PDB file of C-alpha atoms in Angstrom:
ATOM      1  CA  MET C   1     -51.182  23.320 -31.860  1.00  0.00           C
ATOM      2  CA  GLY C   2     -50.255  19.533 -33.213  1.00  0.00           C
ATOM      3  CA  THR C   3     -52.539  16.880 -33.760  1.00  0.00           C
ATOM      4  CA  VAL C   4     -53.999  14.863 -31.043  1.00  0.00           C
ATOM      5  CA  THR C   5     -53.575  11.356 -31.570  1.00  0.00           C
ATOM      6  CA  ASP C   6     -55.607   8.476 -29.320  1.00  0.00           C
ATOM      7  CA  PRO C   7     -52.964   6.443 -27.420  1.00  0.00           C
ATOM      8  CA  ALA C   8     -55.347   3.333 -27.634  1.00  0.00           C
ATOM      9  CA  ALA C   9     -55.548   3.579 -31.748  1.00  0.00           C
ATOM     10  CA  PRO C  10     -53.238   1.121 -33.454  1.00  0.00           C
ATOM     11  CA  PRO C  11     -50.186   2.400 -35.478  1.00  0.00           C
ATOM     12  CA  VAL C  12     -50.745   3.167 -38.561  1.00  0.00           C
ATOM     13  CA  ILE C  13     -48.469   1.847 -41.861  1.00  0.00           C
ATOM     14  CA  ARG C  14     -49.062   4.113 -44.793  1.00  0.00           C
ATOM     15  CA  ILE C  15     -48.916   2.008 -48.103  1.00  0.00           C
ATOM     16  CA  ALA C  16     -49.385   2.102 -51.588  1.00  0.00           C
ATOM     17  CA  ALA C  17     -50.865  -0.991 -53.262  1.00  0.00           C
ATOM     18  CA  ALA C  18     -51.453  -2.111 -56.837  1.00  0.00           C
ATOM     19  CA  VAL C  19     -54.205  -4.167 -58.027  1.00  0.00           C
ATOM     20  CA  VAL C  20     -52.991  -5.948 -61.196  1.00  0.00           C
ATOM     21  CA  VAL C  21     -55.247  -7.861 -63.466  1.00  0.00           C
ATOM     22  CA  ASP C  22     -53.910  -9.679 -66.600  1.00  0.00           C
ATOM     23  CA  ALA C  23     -55.885 -10.327 -69.655  1.00  0.00           C
ATOM     24  CA  HIS C  24     -57.299 -13.449 -68.684  1.00  0.00           C
ATOM     25  CA  GLY C  25     -58.571 -11.801 -65.584  1.00  0.00           C
ATOM     26  CA  ARG C  26     -56.007 -13.245 -63.157  1.00  0.00           C
ATOM     27  CA  TRP C  27     -54.943 -11.144 -60.411  1.00  0.00           C
ATOM     28  CA  LEU C  28     -51.031 -10.815 -59.382  1.00  0.00           C
ATOM     29  CA  LEU C  29     -50.652 -11.381 -55.635  1.00  0.00           C
ATOM     30  CA  VAL C  30     -47.173 -11.641 -53.927  1.00  0.00           C
ATOM     31  CA  ARG C  31     -45.969 -13.207 -50.499  1.00  0.00           C
ATOM     32  CA  LYS C  32     -43.399 -11.621 -48.421  1.00  0.00           C
ATOM     33  CA  GLN C  33     -40.427 -13.663 -47.268  1.00  0.00           C
ATOM     34  CA  GLY C  34     -41.451 -15.417 -43.767  1.00  0.00           C
ATOM     35  CA  THR C  35     -45.030 -14.690 -44.217  1.00  0.00           C
ATOM     36  CA  SER C  36     -48.258 -16.707 -45.216  1.00  0.00           C
ATOM     37  CA  ALA C  37     -50.886 -14.092 -46.533  1.00  0.00           C
ATOM     38  CA  TYR C  38     -50.835 -13.214 -50.102  1.00  0.00           C
ATOM     39  CA  MET C  39     -51.363  -9.417 -51.127  1.00  0.00           C
ATOM     40  CA  GLN C  40     -51.050  -6.901 -53.821  1.00  0.00           C
ATOM     41  CA  VAL C  41     -47.749  -5.844 -54.568  1.00  0.00           C
ATOM     42  CA  GLY C  42     -46.705  -2.515 -53.218  1.00  0.00           C
ATOM     43  CA  GLY C  43     -45.314  -0.930 -49.646  1.00  0.00           C
ATOM     44  CA  LYS C  44     -44.727   1.666 -47.429  1.00  0.00           C
ATOM     45  CA  ILE C  45     -44.526   5.147 -48.665  1.00  0.00           C
ATOM     46  CA  GLU C  46     -41.493   7.186 -47.555  1.00  0.00           C
ATOM     47  CA  PRO C  47     -41.822  10.485 -45.801  1.00  0.00           C
ATOM     48  CA  GLY C  48     -42.518  13.227 -48.470  1.00  0.00           C
ATOM     49  CA  GLU C  49     -42.983  10.638 -51.328  1.00  0.00           C
ATOM     50  CA  GLU C  50     -46.099  10.818 -53.398  1.00  0.00           C
ATOM     51  CA  PRO C  51     -48.321   7.364 -53.190  1.00  0.00           C
ATOM     52  CA  ALA C  52     -48.182   6.674 -56.999  1.00  0.00           C
ATOM     53  CA  ALA C  53     -44.161   7.510 -56.931  1.00  0.00           C
ATOM     54  CA  ALA C  54     -44.128   4.846 -54.006  1.00  0.00           C
ATOM     55  CA  LEU C  55     -45.827   2.316 -55.985  1.00  0.00           C
ATOM     56  CA  VAL C  56     -43.634   2.483 -59.018  1.00  0.00           C
ATOM     57  CA  ARG C  57     -40.801   2.524 -57.020  1.00  0.00           C
ATOM     58  CA  GLU C  58     -41.963  -0.732 -54.981  1.00  0.00           C
ATOM     59  CA  ILE C  59     -43.246  -2.739 -58.128  1.00  0.00           C
ATOM     60  CA  GLY C  60     -39.887  -2.238 -59.409  1.00  0.00           C
ATOM     61  CA  GLU C  61     -38.161  -3.427 -56.026  1.00  0.00           C
ATOM     62  CA  GLU C  62     -40.521  -6.281 -55.409  1.00  0.00           C
ATOM     63  CA  ILE C  63     -41.207  -7.753 -58.776  1.00  0.00           C
ATOM     64  CA  ALA C  64     -38.628  -5.979 -61.345  1.00  0.00           C
ATOM     65  CA  ALA C  65     -41.494  -4.632 -63.445  1.00  0.00           C
ATOM     66  CA  ALA C  66     -40.905  -1.048 -65.092  1.00  0.00           C
ATOM     67  CA  VAL C  67     -44.018   0.853 -64.856  1.00  0.00           C
ATOM     68  CA  ARG C  68     -44.955   4.366 -66.445  1.00  0.00           C
ATOM     69  CA  PRO C  69     -47.133   6.845 -64.526  1.00  0.00           C
ATOM     70  CA  GLU C  70     -49.892   6.381 -67.614  1.00  0.00           C
ATOM     71  CA  GLN C  71     -50.084   2.770 -66.485  1.00  0.00           C
ATOM     72  CA  VAL C  72     -51.626   3.787 -62.849  1.00  0.00           C
ATOM     73  CA  ARG C  73     -54.834   4.741 -62.078  1.00  0.00           C
ATOM     74  CA  ASP C  74     -56.264   5.930 -58.774  1.00  0.00           C
ATOM     75  CA  LEU C  75     -58.675   3.625 -57.077  1.00  0.00           C
ATOM     76  CA  GLY C  76     -58.309   5.703 -53.655  1.00  0.00           C
ATOM     77  CA  PRO C  77     -57.652   5.124 -50.187  1.00  0.00           C
ATOM     78  CA  ARG C  78     -58.564   1.934 -48.053  1.00  0.00           C
ATOM     79  CA  ASP C  79     -58.042   0.960 -44.543  1.00  0.00           C
ATOM     80  CA  ALA C  80     -57.387  -2.453 -43.249  1.00  0.00           C
ATOM     81  CA  PRO C  81     -55.813  -4.400 -40.692  1.00  0.00           C
ATOM     82  CA  ALA C  82     -52.026  -4.984 -41.307  1.00  0.00           C
ATOM     83  CA  ALA C  83     -51.511  -8.443 -42.371  1.00  0.00           C
ATOM     84  CA  ASN C  84     -47.739  -9.202 -41.220  1.00  0.00           C
ATOM     85  CA  GLU C  85     -47.495  -6.257 -38.302  1.00  0.00           C
ATOM     86  CA  PRO C  86     -50.181  -7.316 -35.508  1.00  0.00           C
ATOM     87  CA  GLY C  87     -52.063  -4.608 -34.109  1.00  0.00           C
ATOM     88  CA  HIS C  88     -51.235  -2.359 -36.552  1.00  0.00           C
ATOM     89  CA  ARG C  89     -53.568  -0.590 -39.141  1.00  0.00           C
ATOM     90  CA  LEU C  90     -53.021   0.356 -42.927  1.00  0.00           C
ATOM     91  CA  GLU C  91     -53.874   3.458 -44.552  1.00  0.00           C
ATOM     92  CA  ALA C  92     -53.500   2.237 -48.184  1.00  0.00           C
ATOM     93  CA  HIS C  93     -53.738   4.256 -51.391  1.00  0.00           C
ATOM     94  CA  VAL C  94     -54.740   1.641 -53.910  1.00  0.00           C
ATOM     95  CA  PHE C  95     -53.984   1.970 -57.630  1.00  0.00           C
ATOM     96  CA  ALA C  96     -54.803  -0.160 -60.703  1.00  0.00           C
ATOM     97  CA  VAL C  97     -51.666  -0.673 -62.611  1.00  0.00           C
ATOM     98  CA  ASP C  98     -52.057  -2.039 -66.434  1.00  0.00           C
ATOM     99  CA  GLY C  99     -49.782  -3.403 -68.738  1.00  0.00           C
ATOM    100  CA  ILE C 100     -47.715  -5.824 -66.248  1.00  0.00           C
ATOM    101  CA  THR C 101     -47.179  -9.104 -67.902  1.00  0.00           C
ATOM    102  CA  SER C 102     -44.425 -10.540 -65.864  1.00  0.00           C
ATOM    103  CA  ALA C 103     -43.476 -10.691 -62.108  1.00  0.00           C
ATOM    104  CA  VAL C 104     -40.107 -11.839 -61.081  1.00  0.00           C
ATOM    105  CA  PRO C 105     -39.864 -12.049 -57.267  1.00  0.00           C
ATOM    106  CA  THR C 106     -36.767 -10.087 -55.811  1.00  0.00           C
ATOM    107  CA  ALA C 107     -35.891  -8.169 -52.270  1.00  0.00           C
ATOM    108  CA  GLU C 108     -38.534  -9.509 -49.848  1.00  0.00           C
ATOM    109  CA  ILE C 109     -40.801 -11.221 -52.030  1.00  0.00           C
ATOM    110  CA  ALA C 110     -40.816 -14.960 -51.742  1.00  0.00           C
ATOM    111  CA  GLU C 111     -43.311 -15.984 -54.442  1.00  0.00           C
ATOM    112  CA  ALA C 112     -45.541 -14.024 -57.364  1.00  0.00           C
ATOM    113  CA  VAL C 113     -48.605 -15.742 -58.459  1.00  0.00           C
ATOM    114  CA  TRP C 114     -51.075 -15.098 -60.863  1.00  0.00           C
ATOM    115  CA  VAL C 115     -54.783 -16.335 -59.673  1.00  0.00           C
ATOM    116  CA  THR C 116     -58.241 -15.976 -60.834  1.00  0.00           C
ATOM    117  CA  PRO C 117     -60.426 -14.494 -58.022  1.00  0.00           C
ATOM    118  CA  ASP C 118     -61.778 -17.988 -56.983  1.00  0.00           C
ATOM    119  CA  GLU C 119     -58.351 -19.401 -56.760  1.00  0.00           C
ATOM    120  CA  ALA C 120     -57.260 -16.536 -54.854  1.00  0.00           C
ATOM    121  CA  ARG C 121     -59.987 -16.732 -52.238  1.00  0.00           C
ATOM    122  CA  ALA C 122     -58.432 -20.426 -51.512  1.00  0.00           C
ATOM    123  CA  LEU C 123     -55.405 -18.719 -50.162  1.00  0.00           C
ATOM    124  CA  PRO C 124     -54.437 -17.118 -47.033  1.00  0.00           C
ATOM    125  CA  LEU C 125     -55.137 -13.415 -48.110  1.00  0.00           C
ATOM    126  CA  ALA C 126     -53.969 -10.235 -46.346  1.00  0.00           C
ATOM    127  CA  PRO C 127     -57.322  -8.247 -45.033  1.00  0.00           C
ATOM    128  CA  LEU C 128     -56.817  -5.340 -47.713  1.00  0.00           C
ATOM    129  CA  THR C 129     -56.729  -8.176 -50.466  1.00  0.00           C
ATOM    130  CA  VAL C 130     -59.859  -9.810 -49.134  1.00  0.00           C
ATOM    131  CA  ASP C 131     -61.802  -6.176 -49.154  1.00  0.00           C
ATOM    132  CA  LEU C 132     -60.286  -5.735 -52.838  1.00  0.00           C
ATOM    133  CA  LEU C 133     -61.440  -9.055 -54.196  1.00  0.00           C
ATOM    134  CA  ARG C 134     -64.859  -8.585 -52.633  1.00  0.00           C
ATOM    135  CA  ASP C 135     -65.018  -5.142 -54.184  1.00  0.00           C
ATOM    136  CA  LEU C 136     -63.549  -5.476 -57.343  1.00  0.00           C
ATOM    137  CA  ALA C 137     -63.859  -8.656 -58.636  1.00  0.00           C
ATOM    138  CA  GLY C 138     -67.521  -9.528 -57.693  1.00  0.00           C
TER     139      GLY C 138
END
């Protein structure tokens, strides 16, 4: 028997997201082309892809940074409304990623910024980013 889904439930997007904090306590946030909300680097998990592998791939695609598996620490799952897809919900697998010191926006990324948690809170933020800042940055 197949899985029964609620037809009234919002569509789900499965993503992997990176919490990247530098030695100065600044968070790396990105803004996609044509959008206003800042968020973690990361993106959609392809069918059959492991979340950590998706994250490593997305980091390379979005900010031209090479990440090794030992740099990635699992922070677990999160749910949040999607920032750029109205009416959709995120199932996010969140990871801390150590050792990223530069971010060159590529592909769909319009801007990458390093900001303190207080500076971040002054920006338009994706709902997932709001939750992560609240829970992880104090």
